Short mmCIF file of C-alpha atoms in Angstrom, two decimals:
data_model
loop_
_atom_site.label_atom_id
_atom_site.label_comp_id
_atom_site.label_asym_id
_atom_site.label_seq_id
_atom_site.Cartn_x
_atom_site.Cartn_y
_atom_site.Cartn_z
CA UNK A 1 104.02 35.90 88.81
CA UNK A 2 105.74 38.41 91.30
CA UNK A 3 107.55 40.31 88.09
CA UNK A 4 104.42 41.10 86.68
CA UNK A 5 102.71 42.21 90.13
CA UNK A 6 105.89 44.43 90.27
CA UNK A 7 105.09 45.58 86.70
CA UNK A 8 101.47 46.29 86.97
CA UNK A 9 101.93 47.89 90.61
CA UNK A 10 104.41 50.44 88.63
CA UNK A 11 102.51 51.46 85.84
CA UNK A 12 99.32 51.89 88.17
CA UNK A 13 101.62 54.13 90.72
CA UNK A 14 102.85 56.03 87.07
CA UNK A 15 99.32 56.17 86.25
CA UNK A 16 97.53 57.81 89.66
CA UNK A 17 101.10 60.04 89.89
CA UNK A 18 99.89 61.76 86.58
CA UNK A 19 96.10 62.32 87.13
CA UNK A 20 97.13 63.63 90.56
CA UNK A 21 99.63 66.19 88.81
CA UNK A 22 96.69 66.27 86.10
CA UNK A 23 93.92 67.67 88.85
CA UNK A 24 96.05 69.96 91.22
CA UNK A 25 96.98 71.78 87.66
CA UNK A 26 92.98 71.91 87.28
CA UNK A 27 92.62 73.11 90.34
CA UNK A 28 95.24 75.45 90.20
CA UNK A 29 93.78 76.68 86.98
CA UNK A 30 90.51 77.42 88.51
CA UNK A 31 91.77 79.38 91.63
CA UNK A 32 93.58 81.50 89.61
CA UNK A 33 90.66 81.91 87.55
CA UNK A 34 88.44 83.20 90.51
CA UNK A 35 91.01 85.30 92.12
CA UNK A 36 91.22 87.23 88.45
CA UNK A 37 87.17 87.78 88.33
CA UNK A 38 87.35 89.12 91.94
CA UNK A 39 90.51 90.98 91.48
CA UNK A 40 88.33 92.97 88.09
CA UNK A 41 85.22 93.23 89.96
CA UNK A 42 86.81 94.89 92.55
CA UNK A 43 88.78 96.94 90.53
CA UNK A 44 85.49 97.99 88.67
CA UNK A 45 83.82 98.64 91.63
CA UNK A 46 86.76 101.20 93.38
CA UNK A 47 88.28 102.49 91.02
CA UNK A 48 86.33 105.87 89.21
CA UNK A 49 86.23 105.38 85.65
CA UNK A 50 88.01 108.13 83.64
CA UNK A 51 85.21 109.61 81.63
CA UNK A 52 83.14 109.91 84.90
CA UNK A 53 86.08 111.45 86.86
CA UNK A 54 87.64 113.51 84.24
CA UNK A 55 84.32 115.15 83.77
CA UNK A 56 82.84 116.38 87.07
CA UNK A 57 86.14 118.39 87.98
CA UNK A 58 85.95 120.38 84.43
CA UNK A 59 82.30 121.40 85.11
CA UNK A 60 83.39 122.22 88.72
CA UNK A 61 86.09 124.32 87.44
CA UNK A 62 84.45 125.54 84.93
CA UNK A 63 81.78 127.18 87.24
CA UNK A 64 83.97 128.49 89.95
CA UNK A 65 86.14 130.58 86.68
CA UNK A 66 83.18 131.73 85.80
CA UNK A 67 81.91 132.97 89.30
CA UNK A 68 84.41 135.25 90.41
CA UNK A 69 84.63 136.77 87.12
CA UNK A 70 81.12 137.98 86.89
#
């Protein structure tokens, strides 16, 4: 009777040992998750975007050429 308390009290250890690892992988999963949505929205939100950027300076340039020169 004791060999098979032993028995059952090992594979039910085995068992909660594995959906432990199971969840803090979930977990895991998920923070890294967030951290990646927050780390592109604030990249979005900081950072110019190149065909904004790359176009103001041109027309800026562009009109102080052509001022002097008239």
């Amino acid at each position: 009777m004791s060999s098979t308390f032993n028995k059952t009290t090992q594979n039910l250890a085995q068992k909660k040992c594995w959906e432990n690892i199971r969840y803090r992988i979930c977990v895991g999963l998920v923070v890294v998750g967030v951290l990646l949505i927050i780390l592109i929205v604030l990249l979005v939100v900081f950072l110019p975007q190149s065909s904004d950027s790359s176009s103001a300076p041109r027309t800026q340039d562009a009109g102080i050429a052509s001022g002097p020169g008239n």
